[in-house]
PDB file of C-alpha atoms in Angstrom:
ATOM      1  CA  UNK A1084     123.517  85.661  82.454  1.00  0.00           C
ATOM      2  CA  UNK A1085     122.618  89.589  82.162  1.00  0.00           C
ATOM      3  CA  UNK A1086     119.861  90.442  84.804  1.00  0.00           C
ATOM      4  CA  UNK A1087     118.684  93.880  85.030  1.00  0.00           C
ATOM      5  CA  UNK A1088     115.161  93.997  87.023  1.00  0.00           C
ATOM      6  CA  UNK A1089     113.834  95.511  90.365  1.00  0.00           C
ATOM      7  CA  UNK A1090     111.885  94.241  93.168  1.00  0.00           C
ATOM      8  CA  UNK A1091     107.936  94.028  93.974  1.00  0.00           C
ATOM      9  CA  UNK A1092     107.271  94.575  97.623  1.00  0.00           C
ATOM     10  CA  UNK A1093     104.237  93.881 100.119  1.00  0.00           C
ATOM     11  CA  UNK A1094     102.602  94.804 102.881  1.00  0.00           C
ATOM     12  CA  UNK A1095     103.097  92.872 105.970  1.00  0.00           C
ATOM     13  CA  UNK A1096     101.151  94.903 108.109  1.00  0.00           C
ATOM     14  CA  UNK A1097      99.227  98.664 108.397  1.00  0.00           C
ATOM     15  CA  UNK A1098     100.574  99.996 111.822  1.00  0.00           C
ATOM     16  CA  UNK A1099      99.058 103.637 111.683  1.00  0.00           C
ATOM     17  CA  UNK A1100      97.143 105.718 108.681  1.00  0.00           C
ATOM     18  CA  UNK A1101     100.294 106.718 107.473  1.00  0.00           C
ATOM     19  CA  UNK A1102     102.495 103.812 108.443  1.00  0.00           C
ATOM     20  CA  UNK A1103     103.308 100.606 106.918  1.00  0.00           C
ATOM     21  CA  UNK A1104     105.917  97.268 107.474  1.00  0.00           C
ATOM     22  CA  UNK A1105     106.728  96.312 103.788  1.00  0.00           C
ATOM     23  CA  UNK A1106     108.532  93.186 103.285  1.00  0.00           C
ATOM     24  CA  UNK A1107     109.757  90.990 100.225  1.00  0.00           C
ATOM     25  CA  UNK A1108     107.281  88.209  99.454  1.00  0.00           C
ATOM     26  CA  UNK A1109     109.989  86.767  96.922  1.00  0.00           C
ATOM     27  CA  UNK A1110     109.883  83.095  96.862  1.00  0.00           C
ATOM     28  CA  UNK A1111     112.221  81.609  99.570  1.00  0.00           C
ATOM     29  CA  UNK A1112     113.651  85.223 100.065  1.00  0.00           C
ATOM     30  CA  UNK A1113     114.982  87.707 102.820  1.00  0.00           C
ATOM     31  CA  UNK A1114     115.671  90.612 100.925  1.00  0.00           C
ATOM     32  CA  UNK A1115     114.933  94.146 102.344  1.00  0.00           C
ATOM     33  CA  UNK A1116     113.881  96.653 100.799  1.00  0.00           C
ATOM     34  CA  UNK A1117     116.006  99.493  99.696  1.00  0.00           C
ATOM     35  CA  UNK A1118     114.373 103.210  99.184  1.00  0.00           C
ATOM     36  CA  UNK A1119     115.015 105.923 101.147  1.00  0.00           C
ATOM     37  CA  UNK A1120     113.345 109.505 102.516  1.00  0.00           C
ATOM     38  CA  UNK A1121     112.181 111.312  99.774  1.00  0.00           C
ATOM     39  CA  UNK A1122     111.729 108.189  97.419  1.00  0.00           C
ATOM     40  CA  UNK A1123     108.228 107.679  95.870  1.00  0.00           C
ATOM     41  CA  UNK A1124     106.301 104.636  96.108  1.00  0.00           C
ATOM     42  CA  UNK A1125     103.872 103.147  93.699  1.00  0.00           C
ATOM     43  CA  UNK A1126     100.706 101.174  94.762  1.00  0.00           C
ATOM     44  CA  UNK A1127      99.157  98.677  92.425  1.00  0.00           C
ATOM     45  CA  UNK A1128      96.771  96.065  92.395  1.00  0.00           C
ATOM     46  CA  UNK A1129      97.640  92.689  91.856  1.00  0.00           C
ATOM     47  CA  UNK A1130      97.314  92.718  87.950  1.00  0.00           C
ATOM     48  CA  UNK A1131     100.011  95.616  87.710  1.00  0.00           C
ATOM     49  CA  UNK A1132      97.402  98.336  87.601  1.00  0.00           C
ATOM     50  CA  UNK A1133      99.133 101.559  89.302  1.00  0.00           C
ATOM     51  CA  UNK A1134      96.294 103.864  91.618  1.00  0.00           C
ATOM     52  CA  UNK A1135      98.201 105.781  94.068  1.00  0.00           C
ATOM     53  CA  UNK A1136     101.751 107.082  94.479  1.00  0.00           C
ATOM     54  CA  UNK A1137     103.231 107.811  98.448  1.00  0.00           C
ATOM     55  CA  UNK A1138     106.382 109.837  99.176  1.00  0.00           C
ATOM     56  CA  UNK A1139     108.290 108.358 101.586  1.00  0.00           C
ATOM     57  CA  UNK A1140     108.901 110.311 105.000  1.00  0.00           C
ATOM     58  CA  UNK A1141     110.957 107.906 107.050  1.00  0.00           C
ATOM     59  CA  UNK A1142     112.462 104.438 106.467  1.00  0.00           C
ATOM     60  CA  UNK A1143     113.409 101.862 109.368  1.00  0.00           C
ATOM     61  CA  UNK A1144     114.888  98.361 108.224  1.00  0.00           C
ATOM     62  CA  UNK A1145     113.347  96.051 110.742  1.00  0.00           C
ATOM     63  CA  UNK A1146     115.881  93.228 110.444  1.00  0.00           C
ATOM     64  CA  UNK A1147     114.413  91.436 113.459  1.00  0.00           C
ATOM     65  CA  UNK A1148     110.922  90.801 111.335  1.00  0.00           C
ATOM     66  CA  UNK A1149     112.503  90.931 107.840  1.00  0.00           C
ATOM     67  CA  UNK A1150     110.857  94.306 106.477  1.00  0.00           C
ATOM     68  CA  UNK A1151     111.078  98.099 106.736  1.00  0.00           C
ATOM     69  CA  UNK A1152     108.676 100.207 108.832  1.00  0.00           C
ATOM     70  CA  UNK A1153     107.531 103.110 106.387  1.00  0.00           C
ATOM     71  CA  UNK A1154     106.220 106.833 107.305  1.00  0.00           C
ATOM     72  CA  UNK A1155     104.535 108.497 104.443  1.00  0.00           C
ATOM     73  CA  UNK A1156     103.990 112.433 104.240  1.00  0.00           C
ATOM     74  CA  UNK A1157     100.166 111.489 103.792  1.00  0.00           C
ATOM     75  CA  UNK A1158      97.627 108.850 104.758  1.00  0.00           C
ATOM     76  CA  UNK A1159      97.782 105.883 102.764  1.00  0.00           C
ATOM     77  CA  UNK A1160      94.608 105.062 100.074  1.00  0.00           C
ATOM     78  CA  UNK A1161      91.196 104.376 101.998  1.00  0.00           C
ATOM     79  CA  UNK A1162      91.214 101.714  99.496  1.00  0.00           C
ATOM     80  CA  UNK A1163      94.127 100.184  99.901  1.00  0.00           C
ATOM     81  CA  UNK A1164      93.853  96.105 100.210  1.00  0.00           C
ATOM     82  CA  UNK A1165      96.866  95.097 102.348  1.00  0.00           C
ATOM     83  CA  UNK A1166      96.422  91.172 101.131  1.00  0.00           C
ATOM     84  CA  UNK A1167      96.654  91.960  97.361  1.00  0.00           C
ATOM     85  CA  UNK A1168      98.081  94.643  96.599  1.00  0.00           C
ATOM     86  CA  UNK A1169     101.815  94.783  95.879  1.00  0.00           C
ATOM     87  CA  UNK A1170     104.522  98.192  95.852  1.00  0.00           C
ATOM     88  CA  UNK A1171     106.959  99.098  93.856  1.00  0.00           C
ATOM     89  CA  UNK A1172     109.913 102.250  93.310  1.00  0.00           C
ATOM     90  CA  UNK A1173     109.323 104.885  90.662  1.00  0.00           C
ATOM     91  CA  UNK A1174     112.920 104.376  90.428  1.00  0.00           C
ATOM     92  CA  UNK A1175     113.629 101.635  87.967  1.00  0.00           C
ATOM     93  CA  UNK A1176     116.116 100.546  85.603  1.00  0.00           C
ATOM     94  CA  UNK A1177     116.490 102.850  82.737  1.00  0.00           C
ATOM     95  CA  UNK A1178     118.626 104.133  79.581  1.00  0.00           C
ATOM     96  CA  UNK A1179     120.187 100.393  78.963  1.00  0.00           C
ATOM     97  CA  UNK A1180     122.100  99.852  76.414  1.00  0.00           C
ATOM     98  CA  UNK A1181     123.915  96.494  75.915  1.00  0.00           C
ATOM     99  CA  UNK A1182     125.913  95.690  72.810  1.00  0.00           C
ATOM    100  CA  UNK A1183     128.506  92.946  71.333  1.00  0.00           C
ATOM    101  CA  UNK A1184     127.831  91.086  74.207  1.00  0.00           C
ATOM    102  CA  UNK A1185     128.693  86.663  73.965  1.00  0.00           C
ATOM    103  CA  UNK A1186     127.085  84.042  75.981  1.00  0.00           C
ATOM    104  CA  UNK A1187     127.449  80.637  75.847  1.00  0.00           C
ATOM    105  CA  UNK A1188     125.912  77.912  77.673  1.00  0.00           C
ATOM    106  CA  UNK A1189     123.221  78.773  79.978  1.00  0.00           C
ATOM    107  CA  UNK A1190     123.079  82.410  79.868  1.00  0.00           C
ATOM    108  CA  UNK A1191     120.525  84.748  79.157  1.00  0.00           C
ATOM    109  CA  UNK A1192     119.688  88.232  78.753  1.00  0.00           C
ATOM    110  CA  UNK A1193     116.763  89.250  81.387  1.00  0.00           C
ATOM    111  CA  UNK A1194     115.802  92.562  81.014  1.00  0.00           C
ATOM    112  CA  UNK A1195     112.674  94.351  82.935  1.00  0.00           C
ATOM    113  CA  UNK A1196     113.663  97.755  82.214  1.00  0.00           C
ATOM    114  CA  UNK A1197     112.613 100.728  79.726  1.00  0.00           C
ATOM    115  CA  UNK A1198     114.438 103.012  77.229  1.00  0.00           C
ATOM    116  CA  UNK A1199     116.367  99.757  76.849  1.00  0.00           C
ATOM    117  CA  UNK A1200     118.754  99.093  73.343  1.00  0.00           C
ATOM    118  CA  UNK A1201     119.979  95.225  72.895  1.00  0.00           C
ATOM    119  CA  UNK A1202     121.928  94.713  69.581  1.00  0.00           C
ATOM    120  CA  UNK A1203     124.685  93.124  68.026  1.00  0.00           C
ATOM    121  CA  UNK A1204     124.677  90.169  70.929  1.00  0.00           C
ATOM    122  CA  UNK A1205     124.933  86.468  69.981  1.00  0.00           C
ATOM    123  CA  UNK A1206     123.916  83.867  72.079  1.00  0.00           C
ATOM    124  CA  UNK A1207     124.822  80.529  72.138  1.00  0.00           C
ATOM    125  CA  UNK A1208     123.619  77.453  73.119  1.00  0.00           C
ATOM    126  CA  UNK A1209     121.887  79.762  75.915  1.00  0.00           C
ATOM    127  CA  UNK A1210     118.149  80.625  77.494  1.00  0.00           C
ATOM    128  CA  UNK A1211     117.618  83.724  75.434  1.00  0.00           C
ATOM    129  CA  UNK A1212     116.064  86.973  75.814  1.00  0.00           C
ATOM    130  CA  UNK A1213     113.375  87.745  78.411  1.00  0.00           C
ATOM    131  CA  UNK A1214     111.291  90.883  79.346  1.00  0.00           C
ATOM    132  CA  UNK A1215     108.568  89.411  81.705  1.00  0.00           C
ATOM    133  CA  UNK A1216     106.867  90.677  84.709  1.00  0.00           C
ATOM    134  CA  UNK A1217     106.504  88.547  87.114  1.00  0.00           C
ATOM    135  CA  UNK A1218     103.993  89.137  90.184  1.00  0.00           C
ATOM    136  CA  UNK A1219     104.685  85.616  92.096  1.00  0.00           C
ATOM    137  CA  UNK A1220     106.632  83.919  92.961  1.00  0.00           C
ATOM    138  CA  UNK A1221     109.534  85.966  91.945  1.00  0.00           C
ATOM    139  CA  UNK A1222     108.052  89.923  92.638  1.00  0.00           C
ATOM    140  CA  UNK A1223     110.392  90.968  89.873  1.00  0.00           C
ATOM    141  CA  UNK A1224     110.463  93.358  86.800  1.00  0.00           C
ATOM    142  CA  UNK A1225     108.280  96.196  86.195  1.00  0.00           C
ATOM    143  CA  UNK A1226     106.045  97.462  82.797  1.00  0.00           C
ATOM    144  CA  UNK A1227     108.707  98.519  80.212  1.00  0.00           C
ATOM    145  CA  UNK A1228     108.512 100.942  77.691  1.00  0.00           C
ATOM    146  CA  UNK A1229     111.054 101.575  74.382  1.00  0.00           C
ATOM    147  CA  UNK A1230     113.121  98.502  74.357  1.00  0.00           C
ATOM    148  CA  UNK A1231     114.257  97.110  71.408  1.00  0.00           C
ATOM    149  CA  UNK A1232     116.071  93.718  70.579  1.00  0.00           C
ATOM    150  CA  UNK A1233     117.760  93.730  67.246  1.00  0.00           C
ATOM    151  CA  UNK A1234     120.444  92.146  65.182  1.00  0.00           C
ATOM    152  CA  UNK A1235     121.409  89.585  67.978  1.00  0.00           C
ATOM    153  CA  UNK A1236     121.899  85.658  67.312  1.00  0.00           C
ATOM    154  CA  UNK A1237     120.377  82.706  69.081  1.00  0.00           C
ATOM    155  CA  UNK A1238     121.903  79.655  68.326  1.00  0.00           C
ATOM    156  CA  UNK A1239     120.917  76.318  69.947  1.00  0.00           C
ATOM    157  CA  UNK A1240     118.904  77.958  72.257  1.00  0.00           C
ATOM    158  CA  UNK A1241     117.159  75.997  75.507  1.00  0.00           C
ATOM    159  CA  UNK A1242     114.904  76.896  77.473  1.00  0.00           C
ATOM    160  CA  UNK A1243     113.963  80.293  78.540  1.00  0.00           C
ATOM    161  CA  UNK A1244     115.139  80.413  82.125  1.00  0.00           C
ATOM    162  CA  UNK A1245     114.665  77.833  84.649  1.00  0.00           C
ATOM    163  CA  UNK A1246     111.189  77.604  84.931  1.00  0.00           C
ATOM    164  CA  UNK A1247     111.078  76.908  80.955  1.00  0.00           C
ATOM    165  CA  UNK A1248     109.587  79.460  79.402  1.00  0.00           C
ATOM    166  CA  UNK A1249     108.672  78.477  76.118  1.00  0.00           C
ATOM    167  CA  UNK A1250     110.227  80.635  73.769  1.00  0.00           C
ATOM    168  CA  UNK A1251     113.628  82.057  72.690  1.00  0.00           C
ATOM    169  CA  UNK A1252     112.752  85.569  72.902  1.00  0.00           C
ATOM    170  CA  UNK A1253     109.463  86.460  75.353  1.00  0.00           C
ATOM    171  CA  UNK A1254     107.695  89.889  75.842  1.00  0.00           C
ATOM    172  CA  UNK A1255     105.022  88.675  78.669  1.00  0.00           C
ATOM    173  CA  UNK A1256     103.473  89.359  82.110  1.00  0.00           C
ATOM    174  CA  UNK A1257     102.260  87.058  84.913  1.00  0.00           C
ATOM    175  CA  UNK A1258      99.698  87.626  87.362  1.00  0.00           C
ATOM    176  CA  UNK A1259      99.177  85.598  90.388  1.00  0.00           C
ATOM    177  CA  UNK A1260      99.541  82.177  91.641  1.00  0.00           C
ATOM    178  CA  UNK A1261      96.259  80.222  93.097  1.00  0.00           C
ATOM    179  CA  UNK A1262      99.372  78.113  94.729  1.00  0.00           C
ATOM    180  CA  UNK A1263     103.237  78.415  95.079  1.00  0.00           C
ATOM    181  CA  UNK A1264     104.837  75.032  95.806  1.00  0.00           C
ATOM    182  CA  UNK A1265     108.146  76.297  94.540  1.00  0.00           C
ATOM    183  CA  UNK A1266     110.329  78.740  92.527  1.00  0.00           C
ATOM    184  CA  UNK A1267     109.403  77.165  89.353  1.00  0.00           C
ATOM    185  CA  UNK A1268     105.030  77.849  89.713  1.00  0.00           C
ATOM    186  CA  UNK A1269     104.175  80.078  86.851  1.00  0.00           C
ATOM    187  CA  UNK A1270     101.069  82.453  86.818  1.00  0.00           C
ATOM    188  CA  UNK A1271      98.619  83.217  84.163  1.00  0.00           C
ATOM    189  CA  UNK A1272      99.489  85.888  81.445  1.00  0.00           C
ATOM    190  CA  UNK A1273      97.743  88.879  81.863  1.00  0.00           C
ATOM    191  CA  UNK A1274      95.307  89.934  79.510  1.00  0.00           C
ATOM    192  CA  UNK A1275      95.641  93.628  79.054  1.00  0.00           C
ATOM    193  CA  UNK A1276      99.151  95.703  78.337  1.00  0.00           C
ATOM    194  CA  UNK A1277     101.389  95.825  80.590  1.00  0.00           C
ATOM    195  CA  UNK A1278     104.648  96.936  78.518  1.00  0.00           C
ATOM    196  CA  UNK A1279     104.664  98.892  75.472  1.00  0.00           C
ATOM    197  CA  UNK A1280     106.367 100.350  72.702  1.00  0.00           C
ATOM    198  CA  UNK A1281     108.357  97.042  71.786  1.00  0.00           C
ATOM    199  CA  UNK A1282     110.608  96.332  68.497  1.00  0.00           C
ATOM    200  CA  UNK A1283     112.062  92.909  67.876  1.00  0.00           C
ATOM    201  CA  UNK A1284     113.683  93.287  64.366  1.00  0.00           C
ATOM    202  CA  UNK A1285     116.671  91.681  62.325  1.00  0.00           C
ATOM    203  CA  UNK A1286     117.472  89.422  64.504  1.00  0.00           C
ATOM    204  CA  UNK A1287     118.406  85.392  63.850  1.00  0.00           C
ATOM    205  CA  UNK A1288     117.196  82.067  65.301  1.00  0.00           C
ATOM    206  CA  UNK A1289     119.224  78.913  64.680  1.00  0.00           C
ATOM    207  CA  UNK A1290     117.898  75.344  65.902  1.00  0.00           C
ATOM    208  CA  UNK A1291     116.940  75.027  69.522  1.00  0.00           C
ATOM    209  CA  UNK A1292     114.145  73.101  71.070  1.00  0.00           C
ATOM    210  CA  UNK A1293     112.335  75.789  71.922  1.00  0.00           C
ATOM    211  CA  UNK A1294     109.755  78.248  69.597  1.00  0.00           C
ATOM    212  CA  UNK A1295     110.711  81.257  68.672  1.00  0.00           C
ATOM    213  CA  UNK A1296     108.995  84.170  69.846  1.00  0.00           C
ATOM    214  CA  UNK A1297     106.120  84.832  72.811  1.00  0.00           C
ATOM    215  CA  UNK A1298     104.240  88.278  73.077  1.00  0.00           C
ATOM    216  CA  UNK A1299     101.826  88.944  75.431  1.00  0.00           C
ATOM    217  CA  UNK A1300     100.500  91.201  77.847  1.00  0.00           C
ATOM    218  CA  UNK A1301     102.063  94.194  75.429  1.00  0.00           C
ATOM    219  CA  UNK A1302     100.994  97.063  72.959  1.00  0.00           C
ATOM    220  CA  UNK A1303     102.996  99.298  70.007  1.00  0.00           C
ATOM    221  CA  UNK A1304     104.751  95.680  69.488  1.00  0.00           C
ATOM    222  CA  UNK A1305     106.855  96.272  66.318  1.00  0.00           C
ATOM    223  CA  UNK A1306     108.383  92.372  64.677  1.00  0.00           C
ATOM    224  CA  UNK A1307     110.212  92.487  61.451  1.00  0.00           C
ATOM    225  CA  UNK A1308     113.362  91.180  59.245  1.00  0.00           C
ATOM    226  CA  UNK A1309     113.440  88.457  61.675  1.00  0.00           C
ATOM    227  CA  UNK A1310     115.444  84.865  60.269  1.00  0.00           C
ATOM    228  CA  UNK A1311     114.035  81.682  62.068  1.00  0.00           C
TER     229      UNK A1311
END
């Protein structure tokens, strides 16, 4: 498989006005978060909507209790809501360009990135292509802007991923779980537009059990000259 996507992070507890412990809430996960002085977080609420931006001032990884004790050059949002709301980097995967690329047999291309070019890939027997934001249980991807998927093959394809998602090519976004039993729970597509800017043109599906396309949760969507 391809996998280009970046993290979601929470907020395990508010120490000081200015101070946070931010953890990974990742299903069955200890990863740490990464950033560094002078990054810039990005505050949203739990259906992706961004409200308030934070430069980092200092970063401590906090290995004992699995997170990273953040000072920020200014208070955090009065309206912040520590149990919903979820952080992410303004530094995300960008300027992607994958081409004559071959997989066969359980790969897939999973992509939650922007300025992003797939063509000329053929996949066989594979899960497909995927651009979906996912808010739990995974905390992965982010909006995306400018990607297009063209002239690639699907052949065969299965299912889209391990928790079957039920197309060969998705554009989508999932909001929040009432319940996580395991890695495989799947939230509710958001209704408003989380990506944008989206071509999916000349491209060919052969056989598979799966249908073709899903797009949701995504504006300035562009689908032509597609074979199925």
């Amino acid at each position: 498989s391809i996998n280009v996507f970046s993290n979601y992070y929470k907020i395990k507890s508010l120490t000081a006005p200015d101070k946070i412990q931010m953890h990974s809430p990742k299903f069955n996960s200890g990863e740490m978060p990464q950033d560094r002085a002078g990054d810039t977080l990005v505050f949203m609420r739990k259906d992706l909507k961004k409200y308030a931006y934070r430069k980092i001032k200092s970063i401590t990884q906090n290995w004992q209790q699995r997170c990273a004790d953040i000072v920020f050059e200014e208070p955090l949002p009065k309206d912040v809501d520590i149990a919903n709301d979820i952080i992410s980097t303004t530094k995300q995967p960008s300027e992607i360009v994958m081409r004559f690329c071959r997989l066969d047999s359980e790969g897939r291309i999973c992509c939650q990135a922007s300025n992003m070019l797939v063509e000329n890939c053929e996949l066989i027997n594979s899960n497909g292509f995927q651009l979906n934001t996912c808010i739990q249980p995974w905390f992965e991807g982010v909006p995306s802007s400018n990607v297009v998927v063209r002239n690639c093959s699907f052949i065969n394809s299965k299912i889209n991923g391990h928790r079957n998602l039920p197309a060969v090519i998705i554009v989508s976004a999932e909001g929040a779980v009432k319940e996580i039993n395991d890695g495989l729970s799947q939230g509710e597509l958001l209704d408003w537009p989380v990506h944008c800017n989206v071509e999916i043109s000349d491209n060919k599906i052969f056989g598979g059990a799966n249908s073709a396309m899903l797009f949701a949760s995504v504006k300035n969507l562009v689908v032509k000259n597609n074979s199925l």
